[in-house]
PDB file of C-alpha atoms in Angstrom:
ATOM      1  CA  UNK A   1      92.501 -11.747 -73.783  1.00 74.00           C
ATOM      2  CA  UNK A   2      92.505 -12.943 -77.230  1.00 77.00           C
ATOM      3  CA  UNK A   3      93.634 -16.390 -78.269  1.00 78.00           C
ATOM      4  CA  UNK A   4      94.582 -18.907 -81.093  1.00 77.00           C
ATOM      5  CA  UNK A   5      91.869 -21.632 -81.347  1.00 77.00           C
ATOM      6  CA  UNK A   6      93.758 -24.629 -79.531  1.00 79.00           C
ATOM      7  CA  UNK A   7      96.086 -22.150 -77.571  1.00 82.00           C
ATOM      8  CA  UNK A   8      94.209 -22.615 -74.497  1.00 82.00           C
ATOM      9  CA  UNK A   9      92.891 -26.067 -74.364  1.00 80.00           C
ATOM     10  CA  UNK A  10      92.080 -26.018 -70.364  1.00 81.00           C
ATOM     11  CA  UNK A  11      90.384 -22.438 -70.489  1.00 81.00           C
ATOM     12  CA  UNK A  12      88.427 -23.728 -73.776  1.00 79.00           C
ATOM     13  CA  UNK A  13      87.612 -26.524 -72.105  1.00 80.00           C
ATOM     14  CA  UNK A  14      86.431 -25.050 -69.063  1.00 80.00           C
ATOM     15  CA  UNK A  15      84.356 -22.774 -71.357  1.00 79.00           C
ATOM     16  CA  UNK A  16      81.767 -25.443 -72.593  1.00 66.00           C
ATOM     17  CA  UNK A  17      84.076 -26.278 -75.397  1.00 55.00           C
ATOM     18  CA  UNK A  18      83.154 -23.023 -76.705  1.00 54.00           C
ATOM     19  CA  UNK A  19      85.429 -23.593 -79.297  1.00 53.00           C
ATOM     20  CA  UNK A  20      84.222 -26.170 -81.714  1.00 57.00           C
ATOM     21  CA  UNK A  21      84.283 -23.396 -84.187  1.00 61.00           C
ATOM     22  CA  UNK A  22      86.044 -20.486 -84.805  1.00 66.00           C
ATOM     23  CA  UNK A  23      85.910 -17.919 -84.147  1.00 73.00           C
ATOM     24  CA  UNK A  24      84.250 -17.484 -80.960  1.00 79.00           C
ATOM     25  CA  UNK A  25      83.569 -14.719 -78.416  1.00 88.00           C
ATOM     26  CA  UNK A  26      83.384 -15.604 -74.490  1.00 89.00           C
ATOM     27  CA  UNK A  27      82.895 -12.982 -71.976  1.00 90.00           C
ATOM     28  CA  UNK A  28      83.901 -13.870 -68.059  1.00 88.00           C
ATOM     29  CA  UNK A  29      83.645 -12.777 -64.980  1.00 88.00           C
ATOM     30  CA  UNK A  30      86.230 -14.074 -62.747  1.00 83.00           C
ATOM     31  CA  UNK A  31      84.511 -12.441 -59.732  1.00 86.00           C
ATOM     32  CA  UNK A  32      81.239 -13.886 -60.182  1.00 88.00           C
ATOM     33  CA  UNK A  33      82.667 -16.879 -61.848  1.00 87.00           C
ATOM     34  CA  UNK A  34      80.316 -16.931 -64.957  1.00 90.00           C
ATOM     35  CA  UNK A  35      80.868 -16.840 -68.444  1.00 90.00           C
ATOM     36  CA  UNK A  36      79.096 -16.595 -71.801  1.00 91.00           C
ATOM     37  CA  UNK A  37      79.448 -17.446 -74.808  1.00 89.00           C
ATOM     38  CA  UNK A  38      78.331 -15.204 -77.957  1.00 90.00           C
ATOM     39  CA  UNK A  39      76.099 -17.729 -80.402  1.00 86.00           C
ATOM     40  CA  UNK A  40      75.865 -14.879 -83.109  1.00 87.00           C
ATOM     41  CA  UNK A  41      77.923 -14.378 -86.315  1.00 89.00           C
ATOM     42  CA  UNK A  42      81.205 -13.041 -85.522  1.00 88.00           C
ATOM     43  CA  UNK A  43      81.512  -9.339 -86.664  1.00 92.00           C
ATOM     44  CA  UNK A  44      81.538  -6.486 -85.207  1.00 95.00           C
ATOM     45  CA  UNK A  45      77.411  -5.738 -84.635  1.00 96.00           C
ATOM     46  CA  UNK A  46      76.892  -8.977 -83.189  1.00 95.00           C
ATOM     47  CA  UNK A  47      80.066  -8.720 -80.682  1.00 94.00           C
ATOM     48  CA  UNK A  48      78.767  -5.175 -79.604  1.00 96.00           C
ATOM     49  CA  UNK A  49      75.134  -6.301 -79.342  1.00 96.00           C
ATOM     50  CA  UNK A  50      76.874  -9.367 -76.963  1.00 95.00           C
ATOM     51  CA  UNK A  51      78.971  -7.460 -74.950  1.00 95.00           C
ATOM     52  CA  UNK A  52      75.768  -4.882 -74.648  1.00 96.00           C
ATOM     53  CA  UNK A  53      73.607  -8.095 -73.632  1.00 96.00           C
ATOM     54  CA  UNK A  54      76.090  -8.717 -71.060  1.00 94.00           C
ATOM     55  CA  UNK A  55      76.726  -5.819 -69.424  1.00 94.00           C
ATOM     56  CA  UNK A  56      72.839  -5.326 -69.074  1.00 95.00           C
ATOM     57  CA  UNK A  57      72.125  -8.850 -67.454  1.00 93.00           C
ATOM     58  CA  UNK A  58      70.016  -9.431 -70.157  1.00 94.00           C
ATOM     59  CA  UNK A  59      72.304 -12.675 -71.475  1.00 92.00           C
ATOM     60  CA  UNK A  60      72.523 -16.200 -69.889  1.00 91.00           C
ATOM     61  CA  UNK A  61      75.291 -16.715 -68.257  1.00 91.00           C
ATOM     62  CA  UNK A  62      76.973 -19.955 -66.897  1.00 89.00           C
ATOM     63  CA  UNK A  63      79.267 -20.970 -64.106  1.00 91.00           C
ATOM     64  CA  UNK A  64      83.117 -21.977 -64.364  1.00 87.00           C
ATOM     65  CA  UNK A  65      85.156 -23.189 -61.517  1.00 83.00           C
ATOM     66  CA  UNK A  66      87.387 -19.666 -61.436  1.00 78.00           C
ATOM     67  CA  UNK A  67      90.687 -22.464 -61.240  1.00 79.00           C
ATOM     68  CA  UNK A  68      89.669 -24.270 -64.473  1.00 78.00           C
ATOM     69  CA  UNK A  69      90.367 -20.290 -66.070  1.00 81.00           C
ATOM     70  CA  UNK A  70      94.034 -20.973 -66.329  1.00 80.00           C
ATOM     71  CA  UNK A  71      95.671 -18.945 -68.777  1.00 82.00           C
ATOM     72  CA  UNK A  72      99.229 -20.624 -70.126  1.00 83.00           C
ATOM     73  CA  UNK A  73     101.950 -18.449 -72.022  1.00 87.00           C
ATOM     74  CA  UNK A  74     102.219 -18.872 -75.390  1.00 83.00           C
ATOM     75  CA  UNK A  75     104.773 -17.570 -78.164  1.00 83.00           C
ATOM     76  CA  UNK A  76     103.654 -13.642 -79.325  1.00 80.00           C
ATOM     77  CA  UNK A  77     102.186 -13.042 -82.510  1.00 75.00           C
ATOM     78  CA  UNK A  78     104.422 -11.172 -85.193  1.00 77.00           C
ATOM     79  CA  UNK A  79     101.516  -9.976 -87.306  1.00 76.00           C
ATOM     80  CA  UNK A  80     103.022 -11.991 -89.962  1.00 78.00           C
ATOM     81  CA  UNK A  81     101.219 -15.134 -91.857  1.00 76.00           C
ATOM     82  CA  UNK A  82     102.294 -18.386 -90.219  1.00 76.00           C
ATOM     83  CA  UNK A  83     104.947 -20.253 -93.310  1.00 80.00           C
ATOM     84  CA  UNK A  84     104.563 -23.775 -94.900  1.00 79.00           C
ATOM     85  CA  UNK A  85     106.531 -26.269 -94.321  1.00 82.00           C
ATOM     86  CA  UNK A  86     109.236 -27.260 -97.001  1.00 87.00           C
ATOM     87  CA  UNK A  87     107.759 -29.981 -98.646  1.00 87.00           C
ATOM     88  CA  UNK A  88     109.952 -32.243-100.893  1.00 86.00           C
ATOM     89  CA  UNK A  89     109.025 -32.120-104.487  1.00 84.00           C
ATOM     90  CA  UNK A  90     106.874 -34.842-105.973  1.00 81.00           C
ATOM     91  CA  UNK A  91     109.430 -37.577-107.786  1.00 77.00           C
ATOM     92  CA  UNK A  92     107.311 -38.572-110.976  1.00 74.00           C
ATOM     93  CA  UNK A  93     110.399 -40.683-112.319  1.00 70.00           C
ATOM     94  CA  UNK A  94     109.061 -43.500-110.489  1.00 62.00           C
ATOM     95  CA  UNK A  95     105.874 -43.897-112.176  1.00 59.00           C
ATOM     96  CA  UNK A  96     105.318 -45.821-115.283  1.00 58.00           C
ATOM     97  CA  UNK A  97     102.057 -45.562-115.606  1.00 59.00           C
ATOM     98  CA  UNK A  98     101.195 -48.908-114.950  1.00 61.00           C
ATOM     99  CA  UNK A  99      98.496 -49.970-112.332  1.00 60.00           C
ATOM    100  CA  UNK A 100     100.786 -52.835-110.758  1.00 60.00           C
ATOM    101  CA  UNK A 101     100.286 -52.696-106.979  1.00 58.00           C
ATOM    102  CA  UNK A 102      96.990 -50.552-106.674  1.00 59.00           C
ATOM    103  CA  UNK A 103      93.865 -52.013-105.578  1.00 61.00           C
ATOM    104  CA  UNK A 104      90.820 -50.689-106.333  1.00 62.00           C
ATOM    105  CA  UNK A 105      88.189 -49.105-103.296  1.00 59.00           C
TER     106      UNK A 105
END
């Protein structure tokens, strides 16, 4: 499965709030109800070392409640960069360049 940070807040949570920066890597068993989480720097030699790690027994794994792994729907990806919003142009007409008002920090 791969995820959006914030896309799945219940399975992040459930996953030691893996999340708290991105991007992360979790592997999970659903039949042994374990997970882990990769603590490396995210490219591809670190994700194959993990994934190695795992498969091998040789990384520390934890336990999640296999109902806390709920996986919601969410909108598909169109490969395309997310847009801005329309923002209103700045109205500089306004300003007279006086300080009347403003209070210093």
């Amino acid at each position: 499965l791969w995820s959006e940070g914030g896309a799945q807040p219940v399975l992040e949570e459930a996953l030691d709030r893996c999340c708290a920066s991105y991007p992360a890597l979790a592997a999970v068993s659903l039949e042994k109800g374990r997970f882990a989480l990769m603590r490396d720097a995210f490219d591809e030699k670190h994700a194959a070392t993990f994934v190695g790690g795992v498969l091998r027994g040789g990384i520390r794994t934890e336990p999640v409640a296999a109902s806390a792994l709920k996986v919601v729907s969410v909108e598909e990806w169109d490969g395309k960069d997310g847009e801005l919003p329309e923002e209103e142009p700045l109205d500089y007409d306004d300003d007279d360049g006086t300080e009347e008002g403003k209070s210093e920090l």
